[in-house]
mmCIF file of N, CA and C in Angstrom:
data_model
loop_
_atom_site.group_PDB
_atom_site.id
_atom_site.type_symbol
_atom_site.label_atom_id
_atom_site.label_comp_id
_atom_site.label_asym_id
_atom_site.label_seq_id
_atom_site.Cartn_x
_atom_site.Cartn_y
_atom_site.Cartn_z
ATOM 1 N N MET A 26 -12.084 -12.515 27.384
ATOM 2 C CA MET A 26 -13.276 -11.837 26.920
ATOM 3 C C MET A 26 -13.778 -12.538 25.657
ATOM 4 N N SER A 27 -15.010 -12.847 25.610
ATOM 5 C CA SER A 27 -15.625 -13.524 24.481
ATOM 6 C C SER A 27 -16.143 -12.497 23.478
ATOM 7 N N LEU A 28 -15.862 -12.717 22.177
ATOM 8 C CA LEU A 28 -16.321 -11.788 21.150
ATOM 9 C C LEU A 28 -17.684 -12.164 20.588
ATOM 10 N N ASN A 29 -17.880 -13.440 20.272
ATOM 11 C CA ASN A 29 -19.146 -13.924 19.743
ATOM 12 C C ASN A 29 -19.611 -13.134 18.513
ATOM 13 N N ILE A 30 -18.714 -13.013 17.511
ATOM 14 C CA ILE A 30 -19.039 -12.287 16.282
ATOM 15 C C ILE A 30 -19.209 -13.295 15.157
ATOM 16 N N ALA A 31 -20.385 -13.298 14.540
ATOM 17 C CA ALA A 31 -20.659 -14.204 13.427
ATOM 18 C C ALA A 31 -19.985 -13.680 12.161
ATOM 19 N N ILE A 32 -19.325 -14.567 11.423
ATOM 20 C CA ILE A 32 -18.685 -14.199 10.165
ATOM 21 C C ILE A 32 -19.651 -14.526 9.035
ATOM 22 N N ASP A 33 -20.147 -13.480 8.382
ATOM 23 C CA ASP A 33 -21.114 -13.627 7.304
ATOM 24 C C ASP A 33 -20.467 -13.138 6.013
ATOM 25 N N PRO A 34 -20.297 -14.004 4.998
ATOM 26 C CA PRO A 34 -19.678 -13.591 3.735
ATOM 27 C C PRO A 34 -20.375 -12.403 3.081
ATOM 28 N N ALA A 35 -21.635 -12.197 3.352
ATOM 29 C CA ALA A 35 -22.360 -11.067 2.764
ATOM 30 C C ALA A 35 -21.806 -9.735 3.271
ATOM 31 N N ASN A 36 -21.134 -9.746 4.421
ATOM 32 C CA ASN A 36 -20.582 -8.516 4.985
ATOM 33 C C ASN A 36 -19.181 -8.193 4.464
ATOM 34 N N ALA A 37 -18.567 -9.136 3.776
ATOM 35 C CA ALA A 37 -17.198 -8.935 3.300
ATOM 36 C C ALA A 37 -17.193 -8.000 2.098
ATOM 37 N N SER A 38 -16.289 -7.039 2.132
ATOM 38 C CA SER A 38 -16.137 -6.160 0.978
ATOM 39 C C SER A 38 -15.147 -6.801 0.022
ATOM 40 N N PRO A 39 -15.191 -6.414 -1.247
ATOM 41 C CA PRO A 39 -14.236 -6.981 -2.195
ATOM 42 C C PRO A 39 -12.810 -6.659 -1.760
ATOM 43 N N VAL A 40 -11.876 -7.512 -2.156
ATOM 44 C CA VAL A 40 -10.476 -7.332 -1.783
ATOM 45 C C VAL A 40 -9.951 -5.997 -2.321
ATOM 46 N N SER A 41 -10.316 -5.658 -3.529
ATOM 47 C CA SER A 41 -9.862 -4.408 -4.121
ATOM 48 C C SER A 41 -11.040 -3.627 -4.648
ATOM 49 N N GLN A 42 -11.038 -2.330 -4.384
ATOM 50 C CA GLN A 42 -12.112 -1.482 -4.894
ATOM 51 C C GLN A 42 -11.777 -0.985 -6.289
ATOM 52 N N GLY A 43 -10.609 -1.305 -6.776
ATOM 53 C CA GLY A 43 -10.193 -0.847 -8.096
ATOM 54 C C GLY A 43 -9.676 0.578 -8.030
ATOM 55 N N ALA A 44 -9.109 1.007 -9.127
ATOM 56 C CA ALA A 44 -8.543 2.351 -9.191
ATOM 57 C C ALA A 44 -9.643 3.387 -9.368
ATOM 58 N N LEU A 45 -9.421 4.538 -8.770
ATOM 59 C CA LEU A 45 -10.330 5.670 -8.956
ATOM 60 C C LEU A 45 -10.081 6.260 -10.342
ATOM 61 N N PRO A 46 -11.083 6.902 -10.930
ATOM 62 C CA PRO A 46 -10.842 7.579 -12.210
ATOM 63 C C PRO A 46 -9.788 8.674 -12.038
ATOM 64 N N ASP A 47 -9.005 8.929 -13.081
ATOM 65 C CA ASP A 47 -7.999 9.987 -13.026
ATOM 66 C C ASP A 47 -8.668 11.305 -12.648
ATOM 67 N N GLY A 48 -7.994 12.083 -11.810
ATOM 68 C CA GLY A 48 -8.535 13.381 -11.420
ATOM 69 C C GLY A 48 -7.993 13.847 -10.089
ATOM 70 N N ASP A 49 -8.543 14.959 -9.606
ATOM 71 C CA ASP A 49 -8.139 15.561 -8.341
ATOM 72 C C ASP A 49 -9.090 15.115 -7.241
ATOM 73 N N TYR A 50 -8.524 14.731 -6.086
ATOM 74 C CA TYR A 50 -9.306 14.227 -4.965
ATOM 75 C C TYR A 50 -8.866 14.877 -3.656
ATOM 76 N N PRO A 51 -9.843 15.292 -2.826
ATOM 77 C CA PRO A 51 -9.465 15.713 -1.472
ATOM 78 C C PRO A 51 -9.071 14.458 -0.701
ATOM 79 N N MET A 52 -7.898 14.502 -0.066
ATOM 80 C CA MET A 52 -7.394 13.334 0.647
ATOM 81 C C MET A 52 -6.789 13.750 1.976
ATOM 82 N N LYS A 53 -6.597 12.746 2.819
ATOM 83 C CA LYS A 53 -5.973 12.966 4.112
ATOM 84 C C LYS A 53 -4.831 11.968 4.251
ATOM 85 N N ILE A 54 -3.738 12.417 4.866
ATOM 86 C CA ILE A 54 -2.623 11.515 5.145
ATOM 87 C C ILE A 54 -2.987 10.727 6.401
ATOM 88 N N VAL A 55 -3.128 9.407 6.264
ATOM 89 C CA VAL A 55 -3.540 8.570 7.391
ATOM 90 C C VAL A 55 -2.376 7.792 7.995
ATOM 91 N N ASP A 56 -1.262 7.726 7.276
ATOM 92 C CA ASP A 56 -0.085 7.065 7.825
ATOM 93 C C ASP A 56 1.141 7.576 7.073
ATOM 94 N N ALA A 57 2.256 7.610 7.771
ATOM 95 C CA ALA A 57 3.530 7.997 7.165
ATOM 96 C C ALA A 57 4.624 7.329 7.978
ATOM 97 N N ALA A 58 5.617 6.783 7.267
ATOM 98 C CA ALA A 58 6.676 6.065 7.975
ATOM 99 C C ALA A 58 7.974 6.110 7.186
ATOM 100 N N ASP A 59 9.066 6.067 7.919
ATOM 101 C CA ASP A 59 10.404 5.956 7.356
ATOM 102 C C ASP A 59 10.652 4.455 7.201
ATOM 103 N N LYS A 60 10.801 3.988 5.949
ATOM 104 C CA LYS A 60 10.920 2.551 5.686
ATOM 105 C C LYS A 60 12.130 2.251 4.822
ATOM 106 N N VAL A 61 12.371 0.973 4.619
ATOM 107 C CA VAL A 61 13.428 0.496 3.734
ATOM 108 C C VAL A 61 12.772 -0.364 2.653
ATOM 109 N N SER A 62 13.098 -0.072 1.396
ATOM 110 C CA SER A 62 12.520 -0.817 0.273
ATOM 111 C C SER A 62 13.105 -2.225 0.217
ATOM 112 N N LYS A 63 12.522 -3.075 -0.634
ATOM 113 C CA LYS A 63 13.023 -4.440 -0.817
ATOM 114 C C LYS A 63 14.460 -4.436 -1.325
ATOM 115 N N LYS A 64 14.839 -3.370 -2.038
ATOM 116 C CA LYS A 64 16.201 -3.273 -2.568
ATOM 117 C C LYS A 64 17.157 -2.629 -1.565
ATOM 118 N N GLY A 65 16.655 -2.311 -0.371
ATOM 119 C CA GLY A 65 17.524 -1.772 0.677
ATOM 120 C C GLY A 65 17.648 -0.262 0.709
ATOM 121 N N ASN A 66 16.805 0.438 -0.050
ATOM 122 C CA ASN A 66 16.856 1.900 -0.062
ATOM 123 C C ASN A 66 15.891 2.476 0.972
ATOM 124 N N ARG A 67 16.375 3.412 1.757
ATOM 125 C CA ARG A 67 15.532 4.106 2.735
ATOM 126 C C ARG A 67 14.585 5.027 1.981
ATOM 127 N N MET A 68 13.329 5.096 2.437
ATOM 128 C CA MET A 68 12.316 5.912 1.765
ATOM 129 C C MET A 68 11.254 6.332 2.780
ATOM 130 N N ILE A 69 10.455 7.313 2.401
ATOM 131 C CA ILE A 69 9.311 7.731 3.206
ATOM 132 C C ILE A 69 8.056 7.211 2.509
ATOM 133 N N GLU A 70 7.259 6.423 3.240
ATOM 134 C CA GLU A 70 5.996 5.913 2.720
ATOM 135 C C GLU A 70 4.876 6.768 3.308
ATOM 136 N N VAL A 71 4.014 7.283 2.428
ATOM 137 C CA VAL A 71 2.862 8.077 2.856
ATOM 138 C C VAL A 71 1.606 7.383 2.344
ATOM 139 N N VAL A 72 0.636 7.182 3.245
ATOM 140 C CA VAL A 72 -0.631 6.567 2.871
ATOM 141 C C VAL A 72 -1.688 7.672 2.873
ATOM 142 N N LEU A 73 -2.310 7.847 1.710
ATOM 143 C CA LEU A 73 -3.340 8.869 1.521
ATOM 144 C C LEU A 73 -4.696 8.188 1.419
ATOM 145 N N GLU A 74 -5.728 8.820 1.959
ATOM 146 C CA GLU A 74 -7.061 8.234 1.932
ATOM 147 C C GLU A 74 -8.049 9.270 1.417
ATOM 148 N N THR A 75 -8.937 8.828 0.512
ATOM 149 C CA THR A 75 -9.944 9.744 -0.019
ATOM 150 C C THR A 75 -10.848 10.206 1.114
ATOM 151 N N ASP A 76 -11.293 11.432 0.980
ATOM 152 C CA ASP A 76 -12.119 12.054 2.011
ATOM 153 C C ASP A 76 -13.599 11.848 1.673
ATOM 154 N N ASP A 77 -13.998 10.579 1.556
ATOM 155 C CA ASP A 77 -15.394 10.261 1.267
ATOM 156 C C ASP A 77 -15.753 8.946 1.941
ATOM 157 N N ALA A 78 -16.950 8.480 1.714
ATOM 158 C CA ALA A 78 -17.425 7.265 2.378
ATOM 159 C C ALA A 78 -16.629 6.024 1.964
ATOM 160 N N LYS A 79 -16.086 6.008 0.751
ATOM 161 C CA LYS A 79 -15.337 4.833 0.284
ATOM 162 C C LYS A 79 -13.964 4.729 0.941
ATOM 163 N N ALA A 80 -13.387 5.857 1.329
ATOM 164 C CA ALA A 80 -12.088 5.900 1.998
ATOM 165 C C ALA A 80 -11.046 5.020 1.297
ATOM 166 N N GLN A 81 -10.897 5.220 -0.010
ATOM 167 C CA GLN A 81 -9.903 4.453 -0.752
ATOM 168 C C GLN A 81 -8.509 4.989 -0.467
ATOM 169 N N ARG A 82 -7.548 4.088 -0.414
ATOM 170 C CA ARG A 82 -6.182 4.451 -0.055
ATOM 171 C C ARG A 82 -5.241 4.380 -1.254
ATOM 172 N N VAL A 83 -4.250 5.279 -1.213
ATOM 173 C CA VAL A 83 -3.198 5.330 -2.212
ATOM 174 C C VAL A 83 -1.876 5.439 -1.457
ATOM 175 N N TRP A 84 -0.912 4.615 -1.827
ATOM 176 C CA TRP A 84 0.415 4.639 -1.204
ATOM 177 C C TRP A 84 1.363 5.399 -2.120
ATOM 178 N N HIS A 85 2.157 6.293 -1.522
ATOM 179 C CA HIS A 85 3.158 7.026 -2.302
ATOM 180 C C HIS A 85 4.492 6.920 -1.573
ATOM 181 N N TYR A 86 5.546 6.688 -2.342
ATOM 182 C CA TYR A 86 6.876 6.494 -1.775
ATOM 183 C C TYR A 86 7.796 7.615 -2.233
ATOM 184 N N PHE A 87 8.430 8.270 -1.272
ATOM 185 C CA PHE A 87 9.391 9.326 -1.549
ATOM 186 C C PHE A 87 10.790 8.751 -1.335
ATOM 187 N N ASN A 88 11.530 8.561 -2.414
ATOM 188 C CA ASN A 88 12.868 7.969 -2.361
ATOM 189 C C ASN A 88 13.924 9.045 -2.114
ATOM 190 N N LEU A 89 13.796 9.736 -0.986
ATOM 191 C CA LEU A 89 14.662 10.859 -0.656
ATOM 192 C C LEU A 89 16.110 10.454 -0.392
ATOM 193 N N PHE A 90 16.347 9.181 -0.092
ATOM 194 C CA PHE A 90 17.672 8.729 0.313
ATOM 195 C C PHE A 90 18.262 7.731 -0.683
ATOM 196 N N HIS A 91 17.717 7.683 -1.884
ATOM 197 C CA HIS A 91 18.142 6.737 -2.918
ATOM 198 C C HIS A 91 19.582 7.038 -3.340
ATOM 199 N N ALA A 92 20.290 6.014 -3.791
ATOM 200 C CA ALA A 92 21.678 6.170 -4.235
ATOM 201 C C ALA A 92 21.778 6.988 -5.527
ATOM 202 N N ASN A 93 20.756 6.950 -6.360
ATOM 203 C CA ASN A 93 20.752 7.670 -7.629
ATOM 204 C C ASN A 93 20.333 9.127 -7.383
ATOM 205 N N PRO A 94 21.195 10.104 -7.708
ATOM 206 C CA PRO A 94 20.855 11.506 -7.458
ATOM 207 C C PRO A 94 19.626 11.995 -8.225
ATOM 208 N N ASP A 95 19.366 11.433 -9.406
ATOM 209 C CA ASP A 95 18.169 11.826 -10.160
ATOM 210 C C ASP A 95 16.903 11.389 -9.431
ATOM 211 N N VAL A 96 16.925 10.200 -8.864
ATOM 212 C CA VAL A 96 15.780 9.700 -8.085
ATOM 213 C C VAL A 96 15.593 10.578 -6.854
ATOM 214 N N GLN A 97 16.678 10.958 -6.192
ATOM 215 C CA GLN A 97 16.605 11.846 -5.028
ATOM 216 C C GLN A 97 16.006 13.199 -5.402
ATOM 217 N N ARG A 98 16.439 13.748 -6.543
ATOM 218 C CA ARG A 98 15.952 15.055 -6.996
ATOM 219 C C ARG A 98 14.447 15.029 -7.234
ATOM 220 N N ILE A 99 13.977 13.993 -7.901
ATOM 221 C CA ILE A 99 12.541 13.855 -8.171
ATOM 222 C C ILE A 99 11.780 13.715 -6.857
ATOM 223 N N ALA A 100 12.299 12.889 -5.947
ATOM 224 C CA ALA A 100 11.641 12.673 -4.659
ATOM 225 C C ALA A 100 11.597 13.960 -3.842
ATOM 226 N N LEU A 101 12.670 14.727 -3.863
ATOM 227 C CA LEU A 101 12.689 15.984 -3.116
ATOM 228 C C LEU A 101 11.696 16.979 -3.694
ATOM 229 N N SER A 102 11.590 17.003 -5.011
ATOM 230 C CA SER A 102 10.609 17.877 -5.665
ATOM 231 C C SER A 102 9.184 17.490 -5.246
ATOM 232 N N GLU A 103 8.884 16.197 -5.265
ATOM 233 C CA GLU A 103 7.555 15.719 -4.863
ATOM 234 C C GLU A 103 7.291 15.992 -3.383
ATOM 235 N N PHE A 104 8.289 15.750 -2.531
ATOM 236 C CA PHE A 104 8.120 15.942 -1.093
ATOM 237 C C PHE A 104 7.939 17.428 -0.768
ATOM 238 N N THR A 105 8.647 18.286 -1.501
ATOM 239 C CA THR A 105 8.485 19.734 -1.337
ATOM 240 C C THR A 105 7.069 20.141 -1.720
ATOM 241 N N GLN A 106 6.572 19.584 -2.814
ATOM 242 C CA GLN A 106 5.202 19.865 -3.252
ATOM 243 C C GLN A 106 4.199 19.431 -2.175
ATOM 244 N N LEU A 107 4.428 18.263 -1.577
ATOM 245 C CA LEU A 107 3.570 17.779 -0.495
ATOM 246 C C LEU A 107 3.626 18.740 0.698
ATOM 247 N N GLY A 108 4.834 19.129 1.097
ATOM 248 C CA GLY A 108 4.987 20.046 2.224
ATOM 249 C C GLY A 108 4.282 21.363 2.005
ATOM 250 N N MET A 109 4.416 21.915 0.804
ATOM 251 C CA MET A 109 3.739 23.172 0.485
ATOM 252 C C MET A 109 2.225 22.987 0.504
ATOM 253 N N ALA A 110 1.742 21.841 0.035
ATOM 254 C CA ALA A 110 0.294 21.575 -0.008
ATOM 255 C C ALA A 110 -0.316 21.508 1.388
ATOM 256 N N ILE A 111 0.450 21.010 2.363
ATOM 257 C CA ILE A 111 -0.089 20.872 3.718
ATOM 258 C C ILE A 111 0.383 21.986 4.637
ATOM 259 N N GLY A 112 1.159 22.927 4.098
ATOM 260 C CA GLY A 112 1.543 24.109 4.851
ATOM 261 C C GLY A 112 2.644 23.908 5.876
ATOM 262 N N VAL A 113 3.617 23.064 5.561
ATOM 263 C CA VAL A 113 4.755 22.901 6.469
ATOM 264 C C VAL A 113 6.037 23.310 5.752
ATOM 265 N N ALA A 114 6.973 23.883 6.510
ATOM 266 C CA ALA A 114 8.248 24.310 5.943
ATOM 267 C C ALA A 114 9.358 23.311 6.223
ATOM 268 N N LYS A 115 9.141 22.441 7.210
ATOM 269 C CA LYS A 115 10.166 21.472 7.589
ATOM 270 C C LYS A 115 9.473 20.278 8.229
ATOM 271 N N VAL A 116 9.995 19.091 7.967
ATOM 272 C CA VAL A 116 9.449 17.875 8.572
ATOM 273 C C VAL A 116 10.577 17.185 9.335
ATOM 274 N N ASP A 117 10.402 17.065 10.647
ATOM 275 C CA ASP A 117 11.394 16.385 11.482
ATOM 276 C C ASP A 117 11.019 14.933 11.749
ATOM 277 N N ASP A 118 9.723 14.640 11.673
ATOM 278 C CA ASP A 118 9.227 13.300 11.992
ATOM 279 C C ASP A 118 8.035 13.011 11.087
ATOM 280 N N THR A 119 7.940 11.798 10.574
ATOM 281 C CA THR A 119 6.831 11.455 9.671
ATOM 282 C C THR A 119 5.472 11.601 10.343
ATOM 283 N N ASP A 120 5.416 11.487 11.680
ATOM 284 C CA ASP A 120 4.142 11.652 12.391
ATOM 285 C C ASP A 120 3.555 13.047 12.193
ATOM 286 N N GLU A 121 4.383 14.024 11.869
ATOM 287 C CA GLU A 121 3.910 15.392 11.635
ATOM 288 C C GLU A 121 3.009 15.480 10.401
ATOM 289 N N LEU A 122 3.103 14.492 9.515
ATOM 290 C CA LEU A 122 2.306 14.498 8.284
ATOM 291 C C LEU A 122 0.903 13.945 8.498
ATOM 292 N N ILE A 123 0.750 13.082 9.476
ATOM 293 C CA ILE A 123 -0.512 12.364 9.682
ATOM 294 C C ILE A 123 -1.634 13.326 10.072
ATOM 295 N N GLY A 124 -2.772 13.140 9.400
ATOM 296 C CA GLY A 124 -3.948 13.956 9.661
ATOM 297 C C GLY A 124 -4.054 15.177 8.766
ATOM 298 N N ARG A 125 -3.005 15.488 8.026
ATOM 299 C CA ARG A 125 -3.026 16.660 7.146
ATOM 300 C C ARG A 125 -3.878 16.375 5.920
ATOM 301 N N GLN A 126 -4.597 17.405 5.470
ATOM 302 C CA GLN A 126 -5.472 17.267 4.307
ATOM 303 C C GLN A 126 -4.916 18.046 3.133
ATOM 304 N N LEU A 127 -5.161 17.525 1.941
ATOM 305 C CA LEU A 127 -4.646 18.145 0.729
ATOM 306 C C LEU A 127 -5.425 17.630 -0.473
ATOM 307 N N SER A 128 -5.152 18.217 -1.608
ATOM 308 C CA SER A 128 -5.718 17.760 -2.875
ATOM 309 C C SER A 128 -4.640 16.962 -3.597
ATOM 310 N N VAL A 129 -5.018 15.792 -4.114
ATOM 311 C CA VAL A 129 -4.058 14.923 -4.788
ATOM 312 C C VAL A 129 -4.575 14.609 -6.187
ATOM 313 N N THR A 130 -3.726 14.811 -7.178
ATOM 314 C CA THR A 130 -4.069 14.431 -8.541
ATOM 315 C C THR A 130 -3.631 12.993 -8.734
ATOM 316 N N LEU A 131 -4.595 12.144 -9.102
ATOM 317 C CA LEU A 131 -4.328 10.719 -9.306
ATOM 318 C C LEU A 131 -4.377 10.373 -10.785
ATOM 319 N N LYS A 132 -3.487 9.495 -11.180
ATOM 320 C CA LYS A 132 -3.481 8.906 -12.523
ATOM 321 C C LYS A 132 -3.509 7.399 -12.347
ATOM 322 N N THR A 133 -4.022 6.709 -13.351
ATOM 323 C CA THR A 133 -4.094 5.253 -13.301
ATOM 324 C C THR A 133 -2.823 4.650 -13.865
ATOM 325 N N ASP A 134 -2.259 3.741 -13.100
ATOM 326 C CA ASP A 134 -1.059 3.001 -13.493
ATOM 327 C C ASP A 134 -1.511 1.561 -13.748
ATOM 328 N N THR A 135 -1.284 1.055 -14.964
ATOM 329 C CA THR A 135 -1.707 -0.292 -15.309
ATOM 330 C C THR A 135 -0.491 -1.219 -15.342
ATOM 331 N N SER A 136 -0.642 -2.371 -14.710
ATOM 332 C CA SER A 136 0.437 -3.360 -14.720
ATOM 333 C C SER A 136 -0.184 -4.744 -14.843
ATOM 334 N N GLU A 137 0.660 -5.753 -14.809
ATOM 335 C CA GLU A 137 0.167 -7.133 -14.889
ATOM 336 C C GLU A 137 -0.710 -7.489 -13.696
ATOM 337 N N TYR A 138 -0.601 -6.704 -12.622
ATOM 338 C CA TYR A 138 -1.394 -6.977 -11.412
ATOM 339 C C TYR A 138 -2.710 -6.211 -11.395
ATOM 340 N N GLY A 139 -2.961 -5.399 -12.428
ATOM 341 C CA GLY A 139 -4.201 -4.640 -12.501
ATOM 342 C C GLY A 139 -3.952 -3.149 -12.394
ATOM 343 N N ASP A 140 -5.034 -2.399 -12.377
ATOM 344 C CA ASP A 140 -4.947 -0.944 -12.295
ATOM 345 C C ASP A 140 -4.775 -0.505 -10.846
ATOM 346 N N ARG A 141 -3.965 0.534 -10.670
ATOM 347 C CA ARG A 141 -3.828 1.143 -9.351
ATOM 348 C C ARG A 141 -3.599 2.630 -9.554
ATOM 349 N N ASN A 142 -3.896 3.391 -8.516
ATOM 350 C CA ASN A 142 -3.712 4.833 -8.600
ATOM 351 C C ASN A 142 -2.297 5.227 -8.210
ATOM 352 N N LYS A 143 -1.826 6.277 -8.869
ATOM 353 C CA LYS A 143 -0.521 6.857 -8.578
ATOM 354 C C LYS A 143 -0.727 8.349 -8.359
ATOM 355 N N ALA A 144 -0.198 8.863 -7.246
ATOM 356 C CA ALA A 144 -0.278 10.303 -6.979
ATOM 357 C C ALA A 144 0.748 10.997 -7.856
ATOM 358 N N VAL A 145 0.305 11.979 -8.647
ATOM 359 C CA VAL A 145 1.224 12.679 -9.544
ATOM 360 C C VAL A 145 1.367 14.161 -9.205
ATOM 361 N N LYS A 146 0.497 14.673 -8.326
ATOM 362 C CA LYS A 146 0.574 16.079 -7.942
ATOM 363 C C LYS A 146 -0.080 16.264 -6.583
ATOM 364 N N PHE A 147 0.532 17.131 -5.773
ATOM 365 C CA PHE A 147 -0.004 17.475 -4.463
ATOM 366 C C PHE A 147 -0.260 18.973 -4.441
ATOM 367 N N ALA A 148 -1.427 19.379 -3.924
ATOM 368 C CA ALA A 148 -1.770 20.805 -3.854
ATOM 369 C C ALA A 148 -2.591 21.058 -2.599
ATOM 370 N N ALA A 149 -2.617 22.314 -2.197
ATOM 371 C CA ALA A 149 -3.455 22.692 -1.060
ATOM 372 C C ALA A 149 -4.911 22.524 -1.464
ATOM 373 N N LEU A 150 -5.748 22.186 -0.489
ATOM 374 C CA LEU A 150 -7.179 22.098 -0.768
ATOM 375 C C LEU A 150 -7.689 23.472 -1.160
ATOM 376 N N SER A 151 -8.538 23.517 -2.150
ATOM 377 C CA SER A 151 -9.143 24.792 -2.548
ATOM 378 C C SER A 151 -10.124 25.213 -1.476
ATOM 379 N N SER A 152 -10.083 26.469 -1.147
ATOM 380 C CA SER A 152 -11.064 26.986 -0.201
ATOM 381 C C SER A 152 -12.035 27.854 -0.984
ATOM 382 N N PRO A 153 -13.240 28.027 -0.458
ATOM 383 C CA PRO A 153 -14.196 28.852 -1.180
ATOM 384 C C PRO A 153 -13.637 30.264 -1.368
ATOM 385 N N ALA A 154 -13.975 30.857 -2.482
ATOM 386 C CA ALA A 154 -13.499 32.215 -2.759
ATOM 387 C C ALA A 154 -14.057 33.174 -1.719
ATOM 388 N N PRO A 155 -13.223 34.077 -1.215
ATOM 389 C CA PRO A 155 -13.724 35.034 -0.226
ATOM 390 C C PRO A 155 -14.706 35.994 -0.863
ATOM 391 N N ALA A 156 -15.587 36.520 -0.055
ATOM 392 C CA ALA A 156 -16.557 37.499 -0.552
ATOM 393 C C ALA A 156 -15.793 38.722 -1.045
ATOM 394 N N ALA A 157 -16.288 39.308 -2.116
ATOM 395 C CA ALA A 157 -15.607 40.472 -2.678
ATOM 396 C C ALA A 157 -15.610 41.605 -1.663
ATOM 397 N N ALA A 158 -14.447 42.133 -1.419
ATOM 398 C CA ALA A 158 -14.330 43.237 -0.464
ATOM 399 C C ALA A 158 -14.672 44.547 -1.154
ATOM 400 N N GLN A 159 -15.298 45.442 -0.425
ATOM 401 C CA GLN A 159 -15.610 46.760 -0.955
ATOM 402 C C GLN A 159 -14.327 47.584 -0.955
ATOM 403 N N PRO A 160 -14.059 48.305 -2.032
ATOM 404 C CA PRO A 160 -12.864 49.138 -2.039
ATOM 405 C C PRO A 160 -12.976 50.215 -0.964
ATOM 406 N N PRO A 161 -11.868 50.566 -0.352
ATOM 407 C CA PRO A 161 -11.931 51.583 0.691
ATOM 408 C C PRO A 161 -12.327 52.930 0.110
ATOM 409 N N ASN A 162 -12.945 53.763 0.931
ATOM 410 C CA ASN A 162 -13.311 55.116 0.524
ATOM 411 C C ASN A 162 -12.061 55.965 0.573
ATOM 412 N N LEU A 163 -11.528 56.300 -0.565
ATOM 413 C CA LEU A 163 -10.305 57.080 -0.628
ATOM 414 C C LEU A 163 -10.663 58.557 -0.783
ATOM 415 N N PRO A 164 -10.048 59.438 0.016
ATOM 416 C CA PRO A 164 -10.437 60.843 0.007
ATOM 417 C C PRO A 164 -10.216 61.531 -1.343
ATOM 418 N N TRP A 165 -9.268 61.070 -2.137
ATOM 419 C CA TRP A 165 -9.007 61.739 -3.414
ATOM 420 C C TRP A 165 -9.928 61.270 -4.537
ATOM 421 N N LYS A 166 -10.752 60.263 -4.238
ATOM 422 C CA LYS A 166 -11.720 59.781 -5.237
ATOM 423 C C LYS A 166 -13.095 60.262 -4.820
ATOM 424 N N ALA A 167 -13.622 61.153 -5.559
ATOM 425 C CA ALA A 167 -14.944 61.689 -5.223
ATOM 426 C C ALA A 167 -16.013 60.685 -5.578
ATOM 427 N N ALA A 168 -17.047 60.661 -4.769
ATOM 428 C CA ALA A 168 -18.139 59.723 -4.993
ATOM 429 C C ALA A 168 -19.109 60.259 -6.001
#
């Protein structure tokens, strides 16, 4: 099958869109996988994407299986926060996370390679406040 697609440099987007300003963003989990770090530690990688036209991505790593118990404790706390934000009580497979929406607090992490976003908090998406309900007519309260 022939593609016949012209490559025009004007259509290329920049390699990096840069870090988003610090703040809370509605995001969706677009990928999640059980991986092994360069140092040989098993971890869960979650890819979050902003819920807007720019669709910027942020990678977060949960070191749930790290040899250091303090690292495990922090990772479990973060993963629990993620689970509560997306409304799950148990995760058996990373695929269960994909497509879930949540609010993510991002902070800027600066390094020699430039600025990048780091997820520092996971929360459920805010829903609009429900309409105020009328109090029930109670027989002992006279009108």
